[in-house]
XYZ file of C-alpha atoms in Angstrom:
583
model
C 41.095 -33.487 -5.770
C 43.348 -32.013 -3.114
C 41.665 -29.573 -0.729
C 43.228 -26.128 -0.743
C 42.480 -22.718 0.703
C 40.984 -20.100 -1.596
C 43.031 -17.017 -2.306
C 42.181 -13.839 -0.423
C 41.153 -12.151 -3.687
C 38.729 -14.940 -4.588
C 37.293 -15.015 -1.053
C 36.593 -11.286 -1.272
C 34.888 -11.640 -4.663
C 32.677 -14.456 -3.401
C 31.796 -12.458 -0.285
C 31.056 -9.404 -2.416
C 28.473 -11.442 -4.293
C 26.515 -11.911 -1.061
C 26.383 -8.176 -0.369
C 26.168 -6.788 -3.916
C 23.497 -8.256 -6.130
C 23.575 -5.370 -8.619
C 24.576 -1.668 -8.845
C 21.518 -0.660 -6.772
C 22.956 -2.712 -3.882
C 26.161 -0.657 -3.971
C 24.132 2.574 -4.091
C 22.160 1.511 -1.023
C 25.317 0.673 0.970
C 27.065 3.928 0.069
C 24.057 6.158 0.778
C 23.465 4.413 4.112
C 27.094 5.184 5.012
C 26.474 8.846 4.179
C 23.344 8.875 6.348
C 25.271 7.304 9.237
C 27.933 9.987 8.768
C 25.239 12.592 9.623
C 25.276 14.106 6.145
C 22.737 16.847 5.451
C 23.226 16.731 1.686
C 23.770 13.627 -0.435
C 24.338 13.834 -4.181
C 24.403 10.799 -6.485
C 25.659 10.639 -10.055
C 24.888 7.453 -11.997
C 26.008 6.419 -15.467
C 24.740 3.546 -17.607
C 22.641 1.907 -14.950
C 25.485 2.155 -12.443
C 27.650 -0.200 -14.499
C 29.945 2.581 -15.724
C 29.922 4.841 -12.664
C 28.354 5.395 -9.261
C 29.405 8.569 -7.445
C 28.119 9.484 -3.991
C 29.054 12.876 -2.524
C 28.092 13.900 1.011
C 28.855 16.556 3.620
C 29.029 14.139 6.548
C 31.724 14.001 9.227
C 34.191 12.180 6.930
C 36.851 9.506 7.497
C 40.154 10.398 9.138
C 43.212 9.620 6.990
C 44.561 6.941 9.337
C 41.278 4.984 8.973
C 41.089 5.018 5.185
C 43.126 1.834 4.669
C 41.224 0.039 7.410
C 37.865 1.132 5.942
C 38.385 -0.935 2.777
C 39.348 -4.074 4.668
C 36.779 -6.775 5.301
C 34.770 -6.594 8.563
C 35.912 -3.106 9.469
C 33.344 -0.725 10.921
C 32.938 2.321 13.141
C 29.305 1.547 13.892
C 29.361 -1.127 16.584
C 30.094 -0.019 20.122
C 31.382 -2.278 22.915
C 30.976 -5.301 20.576
C 27.236 -5.150 21.277
C 25.046 -6.400 18.412
C 21.848 -5.878 20.389
C 21.807 -2.081 20.338
C 22.772 -1.032 16.834
C 21.310 2.340 15.889
C 23.173 2.789 12.590
C 22.137 1.584 9.136
C 25.491 0.094 8.169
C 27.313 -2.097 10.655
C 28.530 -5.324 9.027
C 31.792 -3.834 7.789
C 31.515 -5.384 4.333
C 30.290 -2.615 2.033
C 33.498 -0.812 1.005
C 35.531 -4.024 0.992
C 32.953 -5.797 -1.199
C 32.584 -2.893 -3.630
C 36.358 -2.488 -3.923
C 36.749 -6.211 -4.654
C 34.658 -6.044 -7.839
C 35.265 -2.507 -9.167
C 37.633 0.422 -9.474
C 36.831 2.513 -6.414
C 38.151 5.844 -5.183
C 37.462 7.325 -1.745
C 38.113 11.002 -1.010
C 37.353 12.205 2.502
C 38.056 14.972 4.965
C 37.172 15.521 8.617
C 36.947 18.792 10.553
C 40.310 18.093 12.223
C 42.318 18.309 9.003
C 43.073 21.147 6.583
C 42.826 18.898 3.530
C 41.238 15.655 2.444
C 42.842 12.302 1.648
C 42.350 9.854 -1.193
C 42.662 6.099 -1.474
C 42.023 3.871 -4.512
C 41.008 0.206 -4.679
C 41.242 -1.716 -7.962
C 39.683 -5.178 -7.779
C 40.858 -5.520 -4.181
C 44.314 -3.964 -4.682
C 44.717 -0.959 -2.368
C 46.810 2.103 -3.238
C 48.724 4.389 -0.921
C 46.944 7.375 0.630
C 47.601 10.817 -0.800
C 46.380 14.312 0.210
C 43.802 16.096 -1.961
C 41.711 19.247 -1.798
C 38.191 18.683 -0.457
C 35.612 20.180 1.899
C 34.512 18.210 4.973
C 32.670 15.109 3.879
C 33.213 12.075 1.656
C 33.157 11.335 -2.061
C 33.142 7.737 -3.274
C 33.499 6.989 -6.987
C 32.832 3.444 -8.187
C 33.629 2.630 -11.819
C 33.211 -0.530 -13.888
C 31.402 -2.464 -11.171
C 31.620 -6.272 -11.582
C 34.324 -5.922 -14.263
C 36.373 -8.489 -12.374
C 33.396 -10.871 -12.069
C 31.968 -11.070 -15.621
C 29.422 -13.729 -14.648
C 27.684 -11.296 -12.290
C 27.839 -8.548 -14.926
C 26.143 -10.805 -17.480
C 23.216 -11.358 -15.144
C 22.399 -7.652 -14.891
C 19.468 -6.398 -16.915
C 19.185 -3.396 -19.226
C 20.621 -0.032 -18.209
C 17.098 1.371 -18.127
C 15.958 -1.284 -15.659
C 19.057 -0.933 -13.459
C 18.481 2.844 -13.425
C 14.901 2.201 -12.323
C 16.070 0.033 -9.404
C 18.577 2.685 -8.351
C 15.911 5.391 -8.482
C 13.605 3.175 -6.407
C 16.155 2.518 -3.651
C 17.200 6.193 -3.452
C 13.533 7.188 -3.222
C 13.071 4.778 -0.318
C 16.112 6.147 1.494
C 14.929 9.712 0.834
C 11.445 8.906 2.173
C 12.904 7.517 5.396
C 15.256 10.473 5.884
C 13.242 13.644 5.329
C 15.801 15.757 7.228
C 18.409 15.130 4.503
C 18.584 16.663 1.013
C 18.962 14.149 -1.828
C 19.921 14.818 -5.424
C 19.887 12.024 -7.989
C 21.449 12.523 -11.410
C 21.311 9.711 -13.975
C 23.246 10.073 -17.240
C 23.541 13.851 -16.685
C 19.789 14.270 -16.116
C 18.477 15.436 -12.730
C 15.880 12.843 -11.700
C 14.943 14.579 -8.470
C 16.276 17.106 -5.985
C 14.611 17.317 -2.581
C 14.350 19.886 0.159
C 14.485 19.013 3.840
C 13.617 20.349 7.281
C 13.624 19.514 10.965
C 12.524 16.190 12.467
C 9.678 17.812 14.427
C 8.005 18.615 11.088
C 8.195 14.980 9.992
C 4.600 14.577 8.744
C 4.728 17.790 6.712
C 8.136 16.947 5.232
C 7.069 13.405 4.378
C 3.931 14.768 2.709
C 6.002 17.086 0.511
C 8.438 14.323 -0.384
C 5.616 11.952 -1.336
C 4.095 14.617 -3.580
C 7.496 15.380 -5.146
C 8.066 11.705 -5.946
C 4.591 10.427 -6.811
C 2.393 13.469 -7.382
C -0.454 15.268 -5.638
C -3.010 12.734 -6.818
C -1.123 9.849 -5.195
C -1.005 11.700 -1.901
C -4.691 12.652 -2.029
C -5.571 8.954 -1.802
C -3.573 8.381 1.397
C -4.605 8.546 5.049
C -2.356 9.880 7.804
C -1.447 7.187 10.331
C 0.054 8.027 13.715
C -0.371 5.587 16.582
C 1.581 3.986 19.401
C 0.994 0.653 21.132
C 3.311 0.018 24.075
C 6.847 0.430 22.680
C 5.758 0.175 19.051
C 5.257 3.393 17.087
C 3.438 3.286 13.726
C 3.268 6.359 11.533
C 3.158 7.367 7.918
C 0.453 7.266 5.248
C -1.709 4.315 4.189
C -3.801 4.110 1.031
C -7.567 4.003 0.849
C -8.718 0.437 0.117
C -9.937 1.450 -3.350
C -6.492 2.931 -4.091
C -4.663 -0.291 -4.882
C -2.020 -1.703 -7.185
C -1.356 -4.968 -9.030
C 1.870 -5.515 -7.046
C 3.690 -4.324 -3.920
C 5.972 -1.865 -5.714
C 4.296 1.096 -4.003
C 4.594 -0.303 -0.508
C 7.406 1.479 1.312
C 8.100 -0.068 4.719
C 10.724 1.102 7.196
C 11.727 -0.325 10.568
C 13.765 2.146 12.641
C 14.352 4.000 9.344
C 15.725 0.864 7.678
C 14.403 -0.132 4.251
C 12.821 -3.499 5.022
C 11.068 -6.316 3.181
C 9.574 -8.530 5.860
C 6.990 -11.324 5.613
C 5.518 -10.652 9.054
C 4.802 -7.023 8.151
C 3.620 -7.869 4.620
C 1.201 -10.499 5.930
C -0.083 -8.112 8.603
C -0.783 -5.417 6.007
C -2.488 -7.879 3.686
C -4.625 -9.176 6.549
C -5.601 -5.641 7.590
C -6.865 -4.896 4.069
C -8.240 -8.340 3.174
C -11.835 -7.432 4.004
C -11.808 -4.449 1.641
C -9.737 -5.487 -1.347
C -9.689 -8.176 -4.049
C -7.191 -10.959 -3.321
C -4.952 -10.069 -6.299
C -4.623 -6.368 -5.433
C -2.219 -4.654 -3.013
C -2.566 -1.471 -0.942
C -0.223 1.487 -1.501
C 1.422 2.950 1.585
C 4.462 4.533 3.237
C 4.760 3.031 6.710
C 7.286 3.630 9.506
C 7.626 1.233 12.436
C 9.838 2.173 15.349
C 10.783 -0.235 18.144
C 13.460 -0.342 20.841
C 16.715 -1.638 19.350
C 16.652 -4.599 21.705
C 13.327 -5.799 20.231
C 14.708 -6.453 16.742
C 17.657 -8.394 15.354
C 19.023 -6.672 12.259
C 21.951 -9.044 11.770
C 20.082 -11.710 9.795
C 20.737 -10.824 6.151
C 23.865 -9.708 4.237
C 21.888 -6.966 2.466
C 20.163 -5.917 5.734
C 16.809 -6.110 3.944
C 15.308 -8.377 6.584
C 15.067 -8.234 10.364
C 13.891 -10.598 13.075
C 11.381 -9.410 15.645
C 11.401 -10.401 19.290
C 7.595 -10.701 19.380
C 6.131 -11.264 15.904
C 2.618 -11.931 17.221
C 2.480 -8.605 19.029
C 3.802 -6.804 15.963
C 1.322 -8.457 13.612
C -1.701 -7.888 15.877
C -0.732 -4.259 16.524
C -0.251 -3.591 12.822
C -3.607 -5.112 11.869
C -5.440 -3.305 14.672
C -3.895 0.094 13.900
C -4.432 -0.049 10.131
C -8.026 -1.307 10.405
C -8.827 1.345 13.017
C -7.529 4.082 10.712
C -9.422 2.709 7.713
C -12.599 2.615 9.802
C -12.185 6.322 10.603
C -12.056 7.019 6.867
C -15.695 5.862 6.721
C -17.149 6.217 3.227
C -14.052 7.805 1.639
C -13.061 6.328 -1.709
C -10.305 6.933 -4.242
C -10.607 9.792 -6.731
C -8.916 7.713 -9.447
C -12.277 6.476 -10.735
C -13.578 10.051 -10.819
C -10.677 11.031 -13.066
C -11.336 8.087 -15.391
C -14.999 9.075 -15.566
C -14.142 12.687 -16.385
C -11.808 11.573 -19.178
C -14.562 9.400 -20.630
C -17.112 12.216 -20.373
C -14.690 14.673 -21.909
C -14.109 12.334 -24.826
C -17.845 11.741 -25.284
C -18.644 15.454 -25.125
C -16.000 16.222 -27.727
C -17.400 13.485 -29.941
C -20.895 14.963 -29.529
C -19.633 18.441 -30.427
C -17.950 17.074 -33.551
C -21.119 15.203 -34.471
C -23.276 18.296 -34.074
C -20.887 20.342 -36.188
C -21.068 17.788 -38.951
C -24.870 17.428 -38.899
C -25.736 21.006 -37.829
C -28.077 19.709 -35.137
C -27.070 22.065 -32.379
C -30.569 22.230 -30.947
C -31.021 18.489 -30.698
C -32.641 17.514 -27.401
C -31.429 14.550 -25.444
C -33.500 11.797 -23.943
C -33.343 11.685 -20.154
C -36.494 9.585 -19.824
C -34.649 6.881 -17.901
C -33.802 9.234 -15.040
C -36.445 9.217 -12.314
C -36.401 12.655 -10.696
C -37.406 13.341 -7.117
C -39.105 16.392 -5.727
C -36.228 17.615 -3.611
C -34.178 20.621 -4.657
C -30.692 21.631 -3.657
C -32.216 24.644 -1.904
C -34.058 22.293 0.467
C -30.800 20.844 1.698
C -28.059 23.410 1.092
C -27.565 23.940 4.807
C -27.248 20.216 5.447
C -24.569 19.377 2.892
C -21.740 19.721 5.396
C -23.467 17.177 7.645
C -24.175 14.851 4.736
C -21.082 14.638 2.511
C -22.741 12.167 0.129
C -25.461 14.721 -0.565
C -29.100 14.042 -1.439
C -30.621 11.797 -4.066
C -31.786 13.500 -7.247
C -32.745 10.382 -9.170
C -32.047 6.784 -10.117
C -30.473 5.740 -13.389
C -31.020 2.345 -15.051
C -32.538 1.146 -11.770
C -29.036 0.467 -10.461
C -27.278 3.781 -9.877
C -28.307 6.634 -7.612
C -27.537 10.192 -8.688
C -26.871 12.433 -5.707
C -26.131 16.144 -5.526
C -23.514 17.094 -2.961
C -22.139 20.455 -1.923
C -19.162 19.989 -4.240
C -20.750 18.295 -7.253
C -22.437 15.059 -8.317
C -22.063 11.587 -6.810
C -22.928 8.340 -8.623
C -23.664 5.443 -6.253
C -23.837 1.730 -7.042
C -26.893 0.833 -4.935
C -26.150 -2.900 -4.678
C -22.434 -2.516 -3.862
C -23.108 0.182 -1.249
C -25.896 -1.696 0.490
C -23.880 -4.923 0.443
C -21.131 -3.292 2.511
C -23.688 -1.826 4.938
C -25.406 -5.197 5.484
C -22.044 -6.948 5.775
C -20.727 -4.608 8.472
C -24.003 -4.846 10.427
C -23.963 -8.645 10.282
C -20.386 -8.794 11.548
C -21.139 -6.351 14.348
C -24.269 -8.258 15.373
C -22.487 -11.600 15.211
C -19.632 -10.560 17.483
C -22.035 -8.904 19.913
C -24.278 -12.008 19.744
C -27.233 -9.854 18.769
C -28.204 -11.287 15.369
C -31.983 -11.496 15.332
C -33.742 -14.136 13.282
C -37.132 -14.239 11.640
C -39.277 -17.377 11.798
C -40.636 -18.298 8.385
C -44.403 -18.684 8.234
C -43.880 -21.390 5.655
C -40.553 -23.225 6.140
C -38.537 -23.596 2.952
C -37.689 -27.159 1.894
C -34.559 -27.388 -0.269
C -33.135 -30.454 -1.983
C -29.370 -30.863 -1.616
C -26.778 -33.457 -2.515
C -27.129 -36.301 0.042
C -23.377 -36.088 0.675
C -23.860 -32.542 2.036
C -26.535 -33.562 4.545
C -23.806 -34.650 6.984
C -22.035 -31.306 6.598
C -25.276 -29.449 7.342
C -25.915 -31.532 10.463
C -22.372 -30.859 11.741
C -22.698 -27.090 11.205
C -26.272 -26.575 12.456
C -25.273 -24.907 15.725
C -22.623 -22.820 13.998
C -25.100 -21.491 11.405
C -27.634 -20.777 14.130
C -25.252 -18.135 15.474
C -25.775 -16.306 12.166
C -29.549 -16.470 12.516
C -29.912 -19.296 9.983
C -31.883 -22.211 11.476
C -32.233 -25.368 9.393
C -32.746 -29.111 9.903
C -32.384 -32.319 7.999
C -35.579 -33.178 6.091
C -35.530 -36.703 4.756
C -32.563 -38.256 2.932
C -31.877 -35.555 0.383
C -33.449 -32.344 1.693
C -33.165 -29.728 4.400
C -35.781 -27.399 5.803
C -35.022 -23.731 6.560
C -37.055 -22.526 9.552
C -35.472 -19.144 10.375
C -33.314 -16.594 8.560
C -31.540 -13.443 9.816
C -34.064 -10.592 10.066
C -31.813 -8.290 8.074
C -32.118 -10.664 5.101
C -35.925 -10.646 5.030
C -37.178 -10.789 1.458
C -34.118 -12.522 0.024
C -34.176 -15.657 -2.122
C -33.984 -18.254 0.647
C -33.112 -21.148 -1.632
C -30.187 -19.333 -3.265
C -28.972 -18.003 0.096
C -29.021 -21.429 1.769
C -27.395 -23.180 -1.187
C -24.549 -20.634 -1.252
C -24.042 -20.863 2.517
C -23.860 -24.684 2.385
C -21.283 -24.445 -0.395
C -19.391 -21.853 1.638
C -19.101 -23.974 4.786
C -18.130 -26.982 2.657
C -15.334 -25.124 0.872
C -13.909 -23.477 4.004
C -11.211 -25.877 5.159
C -10.767 -26.451 8.867
C -7.402 -24.724 9.153
C -8.817 -21.298 8.247
C -8.972 -19.031 11.251
C -12.393 -18.492 12.792
C -12.625 -14.820 11.833
C -12.007 -15.735 8.209
C -14.922 -18.167 8.270
C -17.209 -15.676 9.967
C -16.417 -12.944 7.440
C -16.915 -15.319 4.516
C -20.370 -16.335 5.685
C -21.362 -12.756 6.554
C -20.209 -11.634 3.106
C -22.251 -14.321 1.361
C -25.337 -13.428 3.405
C -24.837 -9.706 2.789
C -24.788 -10.251 -0.957
C -28.203 -11.913 -0.768
C -29.614 -9.311 1.619
C -28.584 -6.270 -0.397
C -30.681 -4.071 -2.622
C -30.506 -5.790 -5.969
C -29.446 -4.249 -9.241
C -32.509 -3.467 -11.348
C -34.744 -2.528 -8.425
C -36.501 0.820 -8.554
C -36.033 2.789 -5.337
C -38.058 5.558 -3.772
C -36.403 8.854 -2.865
C -36.609 8.092 0.853
C -34.884 4.740 0.314
C -32.098 6.350 -1.680
C -31.418 8.993 0.942
C -31.550 6.412 3.738
C -28.914 4.442 1.860
C -26.696 7.546 1.575
C -27.040 8.274 5.302
C -26.208 4.654 6.139
C -23.091 4.845 3.964
C -21.931 7.942 5.826
C -22.283 6.127 9.139
C -20.826 2.757 8.126
C -17.094 2.067 8.301
C -15.347 1.027 5.085
C -18.432 1.892 2.996
C -16.299 3.428 0.236
C -15.857 -0.074 -1.195
C -17.998 -3.189 -1.431
C -17.022 -6.567 0.033
C -15.075 -7.388 -3.132
C -12.958 -4.223 -3.129
C -14.864 -2.312 -5.805
C -15.757 1.363 -5.203
C -19.330 2.011 -4.108
C -19.474 5.536 -5.544
C -17.785 8.029 -7.851
C -17.739 11.778 -7.187
C -17.519 14.424 -9.901
C -16.558 17.896 -8.667
C -18.633 20.798 -9.964
C -15.530 22.665 -11.157
C -14.509 19.643 -13.268
C -17.992 19.361 -14.735
C -17.938 23.073 -15.607
C -14.627 22.574 -17.387
C -16.223 19.820 -19.478
C -18.815 22.299 -20.715
C -16.320 25.086 -21.281
C -17.557 27.243 -18.402
C -14.083 27.444 -16.863
């Protein structure tokens, strides 16, 4: 077939497909233009998932009438200065948004600047541009987009339900509102106000961001976040990161911004995952709102038509700084854990209490006594320790339940502790600390333990002898199909040596050689910690229980075990009183 040039109209429609994936893409481009125009108030009106109408109204500096026709042409922009792509401080800069939207919709732009007594209007219908005419408007810009993708039915057919498209629009506006707390946003979908924010000055950023997070996601969401504010060289990291036990099944509640841009970046995602990997199950994701700020010359934002991705000048520095900062902040959180599990527990208790009340009404056994024989009480009273509660937030042990859970009384209520999970984290953190400081002490066994293993694994054991010795585990080959364990880490005294050694051998066999050294070290420490922890089903003395609580308070990350599960649940006294109708 003869080669021919595509028509201008078709070129514009194809180009629009690169910029506009769906109505939410158009919303993002238009709102970013409003932000760049220094708007203080941005109002959005959406109909039928954005397919029928997208209207964005702002009070920014506007577009002068002589620029209106140029603004809807391809590759036209007011946001690049001196043709320099290395120092772009604006959100929009590619000069494709209005041209692309106008190519696949019926678009109207109404705008006025301070220099004119009236506004001006221009219309674009599937790429066909009208003449400019004067209209009445205050300073700012209104853009109305109707019937998006009507001229490209294939793209329209690939859109999902109106409800889902509305959800995506809400999500992108939330992200833009989170990254611009000095701007008021109002989102109206199908005549219903979804949210309307309030704003303030940049110097009150943390307070404004806090309020916006609560407005969008609720007080409970915010209560499980930690304030992050750090700077490493030219990199600033601030925002709020979730407690490790406050996680999600996907990354939908990870809001990441680079120089206020909404970004989805593998380097940042991998850094976050690595920072949390020691505290969270592999299939869970942390929840956070994170702002990274770098000099404009250290990032390349011109790598993606939708501007969702950037390229960093030094990815290694960024990744290391991110991991270090997040882990440092999580360490400061100490034993803190999410309150989500407390709420679930209260709901269960409330349901059980109501069931008990109903049962007693039916059987008229209001004086029935309950059996608490499984709870082993100690001799301490709250009076003995009331002045120490503020120093010991996990309180003091009142008993042990089912030989697995410690019941502690704190200043604010009751705390239930999983003794095995809590001690496992404590042992794990001590082993890591001792390993890196080369201070792991070992204990020589009076009677060495001989263990039979698969002959194939004997070679693996011989190769890793020196490596395992660094962990305090000393073993040798013993015949053709056995090994002998001569020393174990002192902290693991009393553990099942055969099970420990077998698991460690399996661990070093499964760890492939390309895994980074720290990963291997943590894996082995974790396996050892599991064997060295207080086992479920073991009765503990009061002194042991309280020692465990004190160790938790002084151990970083002790709010969750090595597998990401919470180590304790706290029930506030006021919530317990509500359960019994006292409040």
